[in-house]
Tab-separated table of C-alpha atoms in Angstrom:
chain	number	residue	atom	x	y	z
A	1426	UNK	CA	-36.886	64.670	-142.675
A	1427	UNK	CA	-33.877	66.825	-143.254
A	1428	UNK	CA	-31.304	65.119	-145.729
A	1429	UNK	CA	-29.826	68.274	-147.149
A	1430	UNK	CA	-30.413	71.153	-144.480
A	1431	UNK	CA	-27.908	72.795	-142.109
A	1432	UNK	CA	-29.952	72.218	-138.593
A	1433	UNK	CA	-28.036	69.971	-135.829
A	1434	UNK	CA	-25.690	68.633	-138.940
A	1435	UNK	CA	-23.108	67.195	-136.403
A	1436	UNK	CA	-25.620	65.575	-134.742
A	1437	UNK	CA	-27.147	64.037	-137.408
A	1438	UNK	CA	-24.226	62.486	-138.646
A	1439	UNK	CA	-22.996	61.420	-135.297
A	1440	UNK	CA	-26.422	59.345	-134.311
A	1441	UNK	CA	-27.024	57.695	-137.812
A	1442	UNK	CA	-23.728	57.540	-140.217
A	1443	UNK	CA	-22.934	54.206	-139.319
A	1444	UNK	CA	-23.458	51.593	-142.165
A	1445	UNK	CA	-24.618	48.158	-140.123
A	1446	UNK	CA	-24.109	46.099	-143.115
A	1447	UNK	CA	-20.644	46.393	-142.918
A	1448	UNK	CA	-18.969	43.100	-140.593
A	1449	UNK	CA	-15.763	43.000	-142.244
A	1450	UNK	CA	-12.816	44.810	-139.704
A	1451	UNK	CA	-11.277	46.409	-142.668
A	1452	UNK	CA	-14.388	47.429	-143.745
A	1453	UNK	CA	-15.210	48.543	-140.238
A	1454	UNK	CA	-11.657	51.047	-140.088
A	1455	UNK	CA	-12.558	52.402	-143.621
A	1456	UNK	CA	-16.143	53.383	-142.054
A	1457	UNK	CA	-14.744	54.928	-139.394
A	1458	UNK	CA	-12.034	56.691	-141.369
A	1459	UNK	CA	-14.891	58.145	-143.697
A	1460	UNK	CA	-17.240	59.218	-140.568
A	1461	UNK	CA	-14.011	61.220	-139.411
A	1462	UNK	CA	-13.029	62.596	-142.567
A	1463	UNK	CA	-16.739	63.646	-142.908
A	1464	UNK	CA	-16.441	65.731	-139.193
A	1465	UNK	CA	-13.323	67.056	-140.471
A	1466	UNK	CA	-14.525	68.108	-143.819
A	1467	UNK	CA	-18.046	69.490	-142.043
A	1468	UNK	CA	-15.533	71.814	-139.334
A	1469	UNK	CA	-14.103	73.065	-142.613
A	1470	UNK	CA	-17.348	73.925	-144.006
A	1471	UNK	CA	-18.008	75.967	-140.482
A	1472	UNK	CA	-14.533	77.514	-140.763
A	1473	UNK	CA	-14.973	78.851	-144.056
A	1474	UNK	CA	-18.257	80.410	-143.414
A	1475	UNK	CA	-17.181	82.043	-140.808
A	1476	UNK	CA	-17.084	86.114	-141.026
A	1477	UNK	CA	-13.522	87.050	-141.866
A	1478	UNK	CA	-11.949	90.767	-141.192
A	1479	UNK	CA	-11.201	93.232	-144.258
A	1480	UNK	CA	-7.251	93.486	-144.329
A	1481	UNK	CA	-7.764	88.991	-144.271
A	1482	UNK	CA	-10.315	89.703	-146.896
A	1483	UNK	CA	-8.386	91.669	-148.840
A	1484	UNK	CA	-5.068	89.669	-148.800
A	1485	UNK	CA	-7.253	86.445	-149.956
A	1486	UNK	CA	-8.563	88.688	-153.112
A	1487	UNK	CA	-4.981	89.733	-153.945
A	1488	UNK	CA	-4.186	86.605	-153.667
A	1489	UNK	CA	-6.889	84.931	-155.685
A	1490	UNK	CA	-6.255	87.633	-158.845
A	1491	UNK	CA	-2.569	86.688	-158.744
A	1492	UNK	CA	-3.223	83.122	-158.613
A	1493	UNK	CA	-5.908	83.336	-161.714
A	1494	UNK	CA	-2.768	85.321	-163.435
A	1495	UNK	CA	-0.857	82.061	-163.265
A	1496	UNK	CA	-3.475	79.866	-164.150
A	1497	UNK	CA	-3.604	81.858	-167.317
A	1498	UNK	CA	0.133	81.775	-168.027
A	1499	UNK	CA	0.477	77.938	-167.291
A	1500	UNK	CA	-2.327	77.198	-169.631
A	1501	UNK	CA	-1.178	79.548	-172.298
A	1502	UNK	CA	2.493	78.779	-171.748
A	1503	UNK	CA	1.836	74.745	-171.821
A	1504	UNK	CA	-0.158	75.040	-175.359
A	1505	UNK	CA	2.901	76.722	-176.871
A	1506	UNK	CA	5.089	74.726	-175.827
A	1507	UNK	CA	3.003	72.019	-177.353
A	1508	UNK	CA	2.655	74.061	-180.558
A	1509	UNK	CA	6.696	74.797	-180.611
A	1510	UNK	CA	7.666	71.392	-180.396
A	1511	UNK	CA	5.664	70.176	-182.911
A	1512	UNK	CA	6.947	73.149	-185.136
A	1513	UNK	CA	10.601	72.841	-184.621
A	1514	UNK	CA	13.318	70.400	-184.214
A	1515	UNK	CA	15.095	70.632	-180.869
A	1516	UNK	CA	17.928	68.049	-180.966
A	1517	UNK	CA	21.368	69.650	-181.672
A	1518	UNK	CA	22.858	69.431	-184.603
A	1519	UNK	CA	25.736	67.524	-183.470
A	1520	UNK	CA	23.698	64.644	-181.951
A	1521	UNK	CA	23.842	61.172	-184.341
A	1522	UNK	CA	21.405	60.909	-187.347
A	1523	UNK	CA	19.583	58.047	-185.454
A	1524	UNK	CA	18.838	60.137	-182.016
A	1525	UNK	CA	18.027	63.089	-184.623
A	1526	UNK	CA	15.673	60.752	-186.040
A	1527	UNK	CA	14.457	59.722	-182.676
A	1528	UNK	CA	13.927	62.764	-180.820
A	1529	UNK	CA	12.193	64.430	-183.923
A	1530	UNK	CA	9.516	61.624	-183.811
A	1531	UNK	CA	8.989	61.769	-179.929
A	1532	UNK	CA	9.338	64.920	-178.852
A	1533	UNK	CA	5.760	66.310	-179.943
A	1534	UNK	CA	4.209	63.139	-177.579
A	1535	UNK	CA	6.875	63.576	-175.265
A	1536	UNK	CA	6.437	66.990	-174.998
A	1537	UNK	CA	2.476	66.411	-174.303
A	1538	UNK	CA	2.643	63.518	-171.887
A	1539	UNK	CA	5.089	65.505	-169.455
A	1540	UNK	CA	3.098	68.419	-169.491
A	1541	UNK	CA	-0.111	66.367	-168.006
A	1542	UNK	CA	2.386	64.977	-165.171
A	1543	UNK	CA	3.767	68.531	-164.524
A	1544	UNK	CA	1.272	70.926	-164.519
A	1545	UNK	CA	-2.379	69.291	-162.798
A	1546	UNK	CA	-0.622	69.279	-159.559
A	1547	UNK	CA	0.885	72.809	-160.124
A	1548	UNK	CA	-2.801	73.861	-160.830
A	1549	UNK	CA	-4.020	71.685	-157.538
A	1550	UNK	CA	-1.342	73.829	-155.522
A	1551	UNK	CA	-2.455	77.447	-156.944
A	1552	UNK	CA	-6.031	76.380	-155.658
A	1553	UNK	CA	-5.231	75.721	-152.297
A	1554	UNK	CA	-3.491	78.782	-152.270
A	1555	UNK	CA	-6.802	80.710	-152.781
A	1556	UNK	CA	-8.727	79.377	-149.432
A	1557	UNK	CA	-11.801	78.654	-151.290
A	1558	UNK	CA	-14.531	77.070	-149.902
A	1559	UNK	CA	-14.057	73.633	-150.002
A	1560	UNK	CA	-17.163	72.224	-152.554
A	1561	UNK	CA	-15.885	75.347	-154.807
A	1562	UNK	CA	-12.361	74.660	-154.574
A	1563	UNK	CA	-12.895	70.940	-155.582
A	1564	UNK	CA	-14.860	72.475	-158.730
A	1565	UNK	CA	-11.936	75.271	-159.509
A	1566	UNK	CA	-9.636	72.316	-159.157
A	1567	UNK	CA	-11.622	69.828	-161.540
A	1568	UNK	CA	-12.760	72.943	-164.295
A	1569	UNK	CA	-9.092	74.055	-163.867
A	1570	UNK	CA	-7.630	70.364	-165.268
A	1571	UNK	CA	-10.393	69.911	-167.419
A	1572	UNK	CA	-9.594	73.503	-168.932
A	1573	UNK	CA	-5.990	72.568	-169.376
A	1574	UNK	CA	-6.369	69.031	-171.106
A	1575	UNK	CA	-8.680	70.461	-173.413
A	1576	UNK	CA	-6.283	73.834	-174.619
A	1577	UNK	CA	-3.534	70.660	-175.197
A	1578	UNK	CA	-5.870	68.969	-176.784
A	1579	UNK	CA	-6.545	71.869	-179.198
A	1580	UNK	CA	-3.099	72.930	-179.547
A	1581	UNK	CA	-2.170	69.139	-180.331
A	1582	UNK	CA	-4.606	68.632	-182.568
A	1583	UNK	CA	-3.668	72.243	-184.481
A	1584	UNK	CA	0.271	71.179	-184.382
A	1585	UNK	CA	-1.601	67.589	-186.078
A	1586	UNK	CA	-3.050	70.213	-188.702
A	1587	UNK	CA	-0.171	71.538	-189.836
A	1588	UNK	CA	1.441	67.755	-190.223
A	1589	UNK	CA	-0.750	67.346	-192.683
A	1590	UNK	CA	-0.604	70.140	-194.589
A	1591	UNK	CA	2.602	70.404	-195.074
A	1592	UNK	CA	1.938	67.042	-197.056
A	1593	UNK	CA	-1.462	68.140	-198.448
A	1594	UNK	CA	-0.556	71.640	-199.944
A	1595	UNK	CA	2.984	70.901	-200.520
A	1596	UNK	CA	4.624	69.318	-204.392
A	1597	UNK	CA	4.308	65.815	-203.392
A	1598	UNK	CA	0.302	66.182	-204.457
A	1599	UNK	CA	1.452	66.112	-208.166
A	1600	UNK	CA	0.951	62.990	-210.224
A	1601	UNK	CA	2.257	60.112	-210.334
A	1602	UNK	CA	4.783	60.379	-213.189
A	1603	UNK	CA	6.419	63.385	-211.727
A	1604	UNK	CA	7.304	61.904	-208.060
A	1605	UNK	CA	9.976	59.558	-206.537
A	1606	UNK	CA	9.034	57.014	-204.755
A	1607	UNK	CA	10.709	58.845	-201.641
A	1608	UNK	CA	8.360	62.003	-202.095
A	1609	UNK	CA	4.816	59.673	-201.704
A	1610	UNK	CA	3.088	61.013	-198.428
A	1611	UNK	CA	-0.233	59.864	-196.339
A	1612	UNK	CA	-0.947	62.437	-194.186
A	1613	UNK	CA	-3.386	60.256	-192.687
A	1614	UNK	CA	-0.845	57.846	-191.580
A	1615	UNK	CA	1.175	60.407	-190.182
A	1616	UNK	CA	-1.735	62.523	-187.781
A	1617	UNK	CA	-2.683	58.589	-186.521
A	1618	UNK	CA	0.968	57.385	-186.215
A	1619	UNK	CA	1.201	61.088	-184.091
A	1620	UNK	CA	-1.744	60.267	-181.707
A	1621	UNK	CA	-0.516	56.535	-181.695
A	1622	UNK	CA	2.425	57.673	-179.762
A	1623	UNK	CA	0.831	59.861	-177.505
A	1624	UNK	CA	-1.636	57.526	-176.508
A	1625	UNK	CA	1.470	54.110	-175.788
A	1626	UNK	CA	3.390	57.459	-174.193
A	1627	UNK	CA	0.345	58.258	-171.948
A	1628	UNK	CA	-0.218	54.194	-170.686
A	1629	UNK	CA	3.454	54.443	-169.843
A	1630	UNK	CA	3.275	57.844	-167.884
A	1631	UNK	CA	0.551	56.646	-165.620
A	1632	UNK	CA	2.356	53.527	-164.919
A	1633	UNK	CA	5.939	55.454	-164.091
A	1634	UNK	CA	3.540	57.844	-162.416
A	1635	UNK	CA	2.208	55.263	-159.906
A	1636	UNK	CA	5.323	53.105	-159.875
A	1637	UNK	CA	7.469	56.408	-158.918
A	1638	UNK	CA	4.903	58.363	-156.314
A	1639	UNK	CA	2.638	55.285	-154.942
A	1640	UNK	CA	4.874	52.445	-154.909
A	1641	UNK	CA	8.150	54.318	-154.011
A	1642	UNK	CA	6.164	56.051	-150.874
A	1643	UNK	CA	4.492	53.146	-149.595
A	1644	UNK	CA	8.000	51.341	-149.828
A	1645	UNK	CA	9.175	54.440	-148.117
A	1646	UNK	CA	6.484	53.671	-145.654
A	1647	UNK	CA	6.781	50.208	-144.975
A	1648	UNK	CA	10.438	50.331	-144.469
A	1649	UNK	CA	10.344	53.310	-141.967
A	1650	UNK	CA	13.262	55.402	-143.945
A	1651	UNK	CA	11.405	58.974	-143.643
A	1652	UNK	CA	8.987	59.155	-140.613
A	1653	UNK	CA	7.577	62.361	-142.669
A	1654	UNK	CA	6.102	60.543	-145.273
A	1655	UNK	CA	2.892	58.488	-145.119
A	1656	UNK	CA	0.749	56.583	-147.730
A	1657	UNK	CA	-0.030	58.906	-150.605
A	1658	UNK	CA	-4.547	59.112	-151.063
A	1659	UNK	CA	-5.997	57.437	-153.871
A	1660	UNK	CA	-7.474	60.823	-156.170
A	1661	UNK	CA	-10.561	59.594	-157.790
A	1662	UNK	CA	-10.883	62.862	-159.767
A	1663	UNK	CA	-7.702	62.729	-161.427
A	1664	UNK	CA	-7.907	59.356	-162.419
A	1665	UNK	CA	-11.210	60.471	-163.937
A	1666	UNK	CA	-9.674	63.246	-165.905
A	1667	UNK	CA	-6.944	61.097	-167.261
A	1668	UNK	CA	-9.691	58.788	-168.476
A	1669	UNK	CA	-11.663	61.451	-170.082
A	1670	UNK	CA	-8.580	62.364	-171.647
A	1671	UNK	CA	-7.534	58.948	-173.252
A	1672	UNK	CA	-10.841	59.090	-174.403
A	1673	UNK	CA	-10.528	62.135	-176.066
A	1674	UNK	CA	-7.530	61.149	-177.807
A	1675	UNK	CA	-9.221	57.675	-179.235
A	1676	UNK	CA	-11.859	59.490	-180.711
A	1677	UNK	CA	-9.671	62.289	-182.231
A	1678	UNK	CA	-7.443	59.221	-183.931
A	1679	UNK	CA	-10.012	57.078	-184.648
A	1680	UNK	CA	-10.696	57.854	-188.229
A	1681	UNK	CA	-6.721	58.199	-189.227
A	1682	UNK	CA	-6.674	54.656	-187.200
A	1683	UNK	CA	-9.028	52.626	-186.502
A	1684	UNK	CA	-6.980	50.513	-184.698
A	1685	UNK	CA	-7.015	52.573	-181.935
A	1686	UNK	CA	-9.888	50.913	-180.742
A	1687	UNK	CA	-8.149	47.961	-179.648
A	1688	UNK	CA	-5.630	49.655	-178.318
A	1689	UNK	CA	-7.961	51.606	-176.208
A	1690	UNK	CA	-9.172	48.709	-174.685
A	1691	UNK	CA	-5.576	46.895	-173.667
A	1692	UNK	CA	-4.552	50.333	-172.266
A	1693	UNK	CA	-7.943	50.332	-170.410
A	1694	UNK	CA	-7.524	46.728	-169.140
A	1695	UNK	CA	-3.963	47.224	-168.323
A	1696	UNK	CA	-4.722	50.840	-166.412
A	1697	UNK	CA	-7.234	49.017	-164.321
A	1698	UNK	CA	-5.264	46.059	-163.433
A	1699	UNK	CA	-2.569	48.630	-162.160
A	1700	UNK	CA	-4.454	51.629	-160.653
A	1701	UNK	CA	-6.228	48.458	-159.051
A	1702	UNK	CA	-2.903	47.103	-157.110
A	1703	UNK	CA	-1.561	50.440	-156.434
A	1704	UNK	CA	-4.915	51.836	-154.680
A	1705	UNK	CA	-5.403	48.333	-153.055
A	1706	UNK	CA	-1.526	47.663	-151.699
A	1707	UNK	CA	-0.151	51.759	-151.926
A	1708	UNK	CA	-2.602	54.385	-151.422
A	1709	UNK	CA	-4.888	55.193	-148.574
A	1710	UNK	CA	-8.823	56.168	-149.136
A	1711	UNK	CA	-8.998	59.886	-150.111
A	1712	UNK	CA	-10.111	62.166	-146.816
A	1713	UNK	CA	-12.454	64.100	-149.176
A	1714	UNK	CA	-15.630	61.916	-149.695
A	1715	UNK	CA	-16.316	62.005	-153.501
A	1716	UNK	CA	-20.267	62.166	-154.138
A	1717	UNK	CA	-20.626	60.889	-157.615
A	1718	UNK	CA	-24.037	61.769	-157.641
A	1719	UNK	CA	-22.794	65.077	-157.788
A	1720	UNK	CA	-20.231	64.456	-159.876
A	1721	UNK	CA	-20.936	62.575	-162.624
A	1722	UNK	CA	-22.789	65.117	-164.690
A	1723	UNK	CA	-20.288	67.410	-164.458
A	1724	UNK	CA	-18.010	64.517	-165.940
A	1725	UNK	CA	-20.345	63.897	-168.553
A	1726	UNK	CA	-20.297	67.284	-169.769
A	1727	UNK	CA	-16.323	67.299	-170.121
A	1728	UNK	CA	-16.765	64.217	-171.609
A	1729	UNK	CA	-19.082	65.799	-173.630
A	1730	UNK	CA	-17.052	68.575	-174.848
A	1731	UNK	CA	-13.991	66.677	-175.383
A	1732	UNK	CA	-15.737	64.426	-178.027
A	1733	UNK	CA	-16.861	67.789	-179.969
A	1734	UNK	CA	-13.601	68.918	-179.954
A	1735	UNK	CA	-12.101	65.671	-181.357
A	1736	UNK	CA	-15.629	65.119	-183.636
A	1737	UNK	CA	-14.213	68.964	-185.321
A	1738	UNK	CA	-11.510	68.079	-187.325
A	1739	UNK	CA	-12.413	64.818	-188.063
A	1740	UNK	CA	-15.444	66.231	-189.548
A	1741	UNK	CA	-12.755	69.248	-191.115
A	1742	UNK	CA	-10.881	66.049	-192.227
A	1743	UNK	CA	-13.726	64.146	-194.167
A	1744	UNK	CA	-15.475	67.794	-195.980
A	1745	UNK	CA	-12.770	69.783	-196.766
A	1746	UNK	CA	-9.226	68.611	-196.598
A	1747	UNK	CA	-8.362	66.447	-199.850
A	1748	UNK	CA	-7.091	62.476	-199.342
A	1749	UNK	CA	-3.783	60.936	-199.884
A	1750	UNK	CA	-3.087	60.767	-203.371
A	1751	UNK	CA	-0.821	57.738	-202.460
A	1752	UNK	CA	-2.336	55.487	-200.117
A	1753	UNK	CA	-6.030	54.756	-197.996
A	1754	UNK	CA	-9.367	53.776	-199.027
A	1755	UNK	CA	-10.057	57.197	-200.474
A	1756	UNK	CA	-7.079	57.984	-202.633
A	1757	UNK	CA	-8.758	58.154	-206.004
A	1758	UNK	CA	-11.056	61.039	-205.101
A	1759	UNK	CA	-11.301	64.308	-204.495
A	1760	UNK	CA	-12.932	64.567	-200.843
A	1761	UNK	CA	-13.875	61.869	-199.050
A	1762	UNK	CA	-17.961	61.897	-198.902
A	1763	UNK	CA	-17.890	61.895	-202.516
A	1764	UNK	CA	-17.134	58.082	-201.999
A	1765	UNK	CA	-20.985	57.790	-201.328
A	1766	UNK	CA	-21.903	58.614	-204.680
A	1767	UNK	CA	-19.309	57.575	-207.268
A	1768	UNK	CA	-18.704	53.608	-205.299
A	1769	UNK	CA	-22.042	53.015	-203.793
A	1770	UNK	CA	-24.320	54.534	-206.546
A	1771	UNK	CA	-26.442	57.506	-207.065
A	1772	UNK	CA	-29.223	57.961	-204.826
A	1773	UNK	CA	-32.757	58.158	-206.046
A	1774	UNK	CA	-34.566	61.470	-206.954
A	1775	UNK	CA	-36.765	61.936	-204.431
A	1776	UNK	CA	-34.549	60.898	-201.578
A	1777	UNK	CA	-31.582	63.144	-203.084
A	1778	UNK	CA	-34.258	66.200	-202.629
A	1779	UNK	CA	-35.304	65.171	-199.494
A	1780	UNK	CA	-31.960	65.342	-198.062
A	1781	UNK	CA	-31.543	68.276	-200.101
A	1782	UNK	CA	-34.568	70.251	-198.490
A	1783	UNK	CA	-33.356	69.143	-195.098
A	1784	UNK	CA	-30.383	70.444	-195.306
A	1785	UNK	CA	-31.881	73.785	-195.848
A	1786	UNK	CA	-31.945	76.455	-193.172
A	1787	UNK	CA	-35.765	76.079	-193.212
A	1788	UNK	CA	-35.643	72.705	-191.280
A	1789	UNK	CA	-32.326	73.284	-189.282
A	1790	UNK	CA	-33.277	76.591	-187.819
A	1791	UNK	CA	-36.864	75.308	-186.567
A	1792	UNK	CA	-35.329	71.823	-184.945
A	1793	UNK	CA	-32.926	74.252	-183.312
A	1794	UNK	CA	-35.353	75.945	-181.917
A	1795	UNK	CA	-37.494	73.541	-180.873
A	1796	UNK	CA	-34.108	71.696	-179.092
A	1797	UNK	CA	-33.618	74.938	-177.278
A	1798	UNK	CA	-37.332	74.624	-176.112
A	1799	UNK	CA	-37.054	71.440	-174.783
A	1800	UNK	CA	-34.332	72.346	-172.580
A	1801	UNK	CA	-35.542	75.342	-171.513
A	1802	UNK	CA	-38.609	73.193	-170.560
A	1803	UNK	CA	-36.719	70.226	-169.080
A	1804	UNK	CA	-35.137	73.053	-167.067
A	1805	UNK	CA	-38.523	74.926	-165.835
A	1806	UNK	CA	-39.306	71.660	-164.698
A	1807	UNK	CA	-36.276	70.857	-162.579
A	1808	UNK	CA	-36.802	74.172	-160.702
A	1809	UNK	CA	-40.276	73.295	-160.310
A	1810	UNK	CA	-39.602	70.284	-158.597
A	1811	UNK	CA	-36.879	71.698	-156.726
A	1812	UNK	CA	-39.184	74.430	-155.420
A	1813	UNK	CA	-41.651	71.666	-154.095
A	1814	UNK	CA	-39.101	69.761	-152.331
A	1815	UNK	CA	-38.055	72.830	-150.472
A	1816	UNK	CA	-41.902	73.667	-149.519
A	1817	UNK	CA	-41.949	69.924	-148.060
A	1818	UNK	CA	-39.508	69.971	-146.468
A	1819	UNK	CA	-40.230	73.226	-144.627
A	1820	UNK	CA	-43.565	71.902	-143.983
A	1821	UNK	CA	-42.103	68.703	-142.403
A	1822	UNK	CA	-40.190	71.331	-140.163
A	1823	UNK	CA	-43.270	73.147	-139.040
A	1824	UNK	CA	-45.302	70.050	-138.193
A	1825	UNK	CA	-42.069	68.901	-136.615
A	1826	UNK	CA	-41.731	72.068	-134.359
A	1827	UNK	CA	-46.091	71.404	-133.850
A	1828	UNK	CA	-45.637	67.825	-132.811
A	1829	UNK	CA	-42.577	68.954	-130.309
A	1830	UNK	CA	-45.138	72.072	-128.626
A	1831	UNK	CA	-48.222	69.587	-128.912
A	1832	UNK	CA	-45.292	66.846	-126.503
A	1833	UNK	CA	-44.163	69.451	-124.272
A	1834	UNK	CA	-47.953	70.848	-123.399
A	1835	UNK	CA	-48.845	67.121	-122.779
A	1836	UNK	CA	-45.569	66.710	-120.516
A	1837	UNK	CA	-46.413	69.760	-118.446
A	1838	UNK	CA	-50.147	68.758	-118.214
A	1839	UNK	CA	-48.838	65.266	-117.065
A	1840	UNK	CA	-46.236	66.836	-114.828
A	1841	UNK	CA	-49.116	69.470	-112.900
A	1842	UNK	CA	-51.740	66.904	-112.394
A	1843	UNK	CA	-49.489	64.943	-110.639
A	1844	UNK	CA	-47.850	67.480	-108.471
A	1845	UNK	CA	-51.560	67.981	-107.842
């Protein structure tokens, strides 16, 4: 009758958390683990509601506005560091041509991938510091990433910009009679060859990643050289996030190369395969119980934004930036949607002027609005519903408390007639 509410919770989940369909006796400790980690997690719950006094207040507000002040300078400082090493060379000028060569085509994906193994976890620690409540600081933590791999995103994807311009605007877009063969440049092949890297760079971080903190630890562990240590938790949200982020990085390459694809899915196969080992031989089950019920639309919508923010300059890439004079499908015209018209054909009249009138602000404005109605609707209706469910289920309490006056009267009845 009461799924959600806060009325005997302990009790609840004492008399009927026990899953009966599980017979298996690892199954049986991982069931138990959970039902403790879900007392644990529900003491929590009572400790942070609990009434705190004003200098404690105080010192958690101080501390919250100085730990917001970091946030802000780790984000900010990461994307220019991103944006810096894409800009400028940092190898000495005494190292050999080769390593010159080397570093300068490695450091912008080096620079990203060690920046998404150093700074999550710094982020995770300036959360904890704040002694949220524990749903909110699993949100902070999750908006908090999230925030952070899209700004690198953006910066990467502006230091990607100015590859290509520097090939676009600068002399080697002259003609063909007045250019070595040394000056001919595809910006194209140069953004995907950029995001190629970073996403071979990024398989081989989480693999180091696991092989360093999981595998090390558990052989740390199992060989009893630091009593201190224990088997590191298997973090479903981060290994979320770094999905959503490989994601993001296919679909920001995927028109420079569409070979990507592929590649996506090996680096998928091969992540599974070894996230799969490592949780199964190295980590323990986490101690918070992730509801992906909960969850998964908030996923969705990071998912969601990522894919407009690599959808952006692909679309900037296709309208407005010219093509390589020297190489790719498009490299005898002008833009590349004029491709429609001068190798597939002209279209007909009348559908010409129906795009045409489409494209006008008379049919765009109305279907925004009309969008913006339907969610607002959608949205009415959810709180509707919502609403209802919270009248049932406070009517299931009152006929609950009626049935338990309507027992008692009956019991006492019962109990007078037969002292009688």
């Amino acid at each position: 009758m009461e799924d959600q509410g806060d009325e005997f919770r302990f009790a609840w989940r004492a008399l009927s958390s026990w899953d009966y369909t599980v017979t298996d006796k690892s199954g049986v400790l991982v069931r138990k683990a959970a039902i403790r980690t879900d007392f644990k997690e529900m003491v929590r719950e009572e400790k942070a509601n609990e009434t705190r006094d004003r200098q404690e207040l105080i010192w958690i507000y101080i501390t919250r506005v100085v730990a917001n002040l970091l946030v802000i300078i780790i984000l900010g400082g990461s994307g220019y560091v991103i944006y810096v090493v894409a800009d400028t060379t940092l190898t000495p000028e005494e190292v050999p041509d080769f390593l010159q060569d080397l570093f300068s085509k490695y450091q912008l994906p080096v620079a990203v991938s060690s920046l998404k193994v150093i700074v999550p976890p710094m982020l995770h620690f300036l959360c904890k510091l704040e002694r949220w409540h524990p749903r909110i600081e699993i949100k902070l933590n999750i908006i908090r990433t999230a925030l952070f791999y899209l700004a690198s995103l953006v910066v990467f994807v502006t230091s990607l910009y100015d590859v290509s311009s520097k090939c676009v605007s600068g002399d080697q877009n002259g003609t063909f009679t007045h250019r070595n063969l040394s000056d001919f440049c595809c910006w194209e092949n140069e953004v995907g060859e950029e995001i190629f890297k970073v996403v071979i760079l990024d398989l081989v971080v989480v693999i180091l990643v696991g092989l360093v903190l999981d595998v090390l630890t558990a052989i740390i562990v199992q060989c009893h050289i630091w009593n201190k240590f224990g088997y590191r938790e298997f973090d479903v949200t981060s290994n979320v996030l770094d999905l959503i982020y490989s994601q993001a990085l296919i679909w920001l390459g995927l028109y420079f190369s569409p070979f990507l694809a592929l590649i996506q899915v090996i680096k998928l196969v091969i992540t599974f395969y070894v996230r799969y080992i490592i949780a199964r031989y190295c980590n323990t089950p986490p101690t918070k119980v992730f509801k992906a019920s909960r969850t998964g639309t908030f996923y969705m919508f990071i998912l969601l934004i990522n894919l407009f923010v690599a959808l952006f300059p692909m679309t900037y890439s296709v309208i407005v930036l010219s093509p390589s004079f020297d190489c790719g499908p498009f490299r005898l015209e002008t833009h590349v949607y004029e491709v429609i018209t001068t190798r597939i054909g002209n279209l007909p009249v009348w559908l010409q002027d129906g795009l045409n009138y489409v494209s006008t602000s008379t049919v765009i404005i109305p279907l925004l609005i009309l969008l913006m109605l339907a969610v607002l609707y959608y949205k009415t209706k959810t709180s509707l519903y919502q609403n209802l469910i919270t009248e049932l289920r406070n009517q299931l309490k009152f006929e609950r408390r009626v049935e338990k006056r309507k027992v008692f009267r009956k019991a006492k009845v019962s109990q007078d007639k037969f002292v009688h």
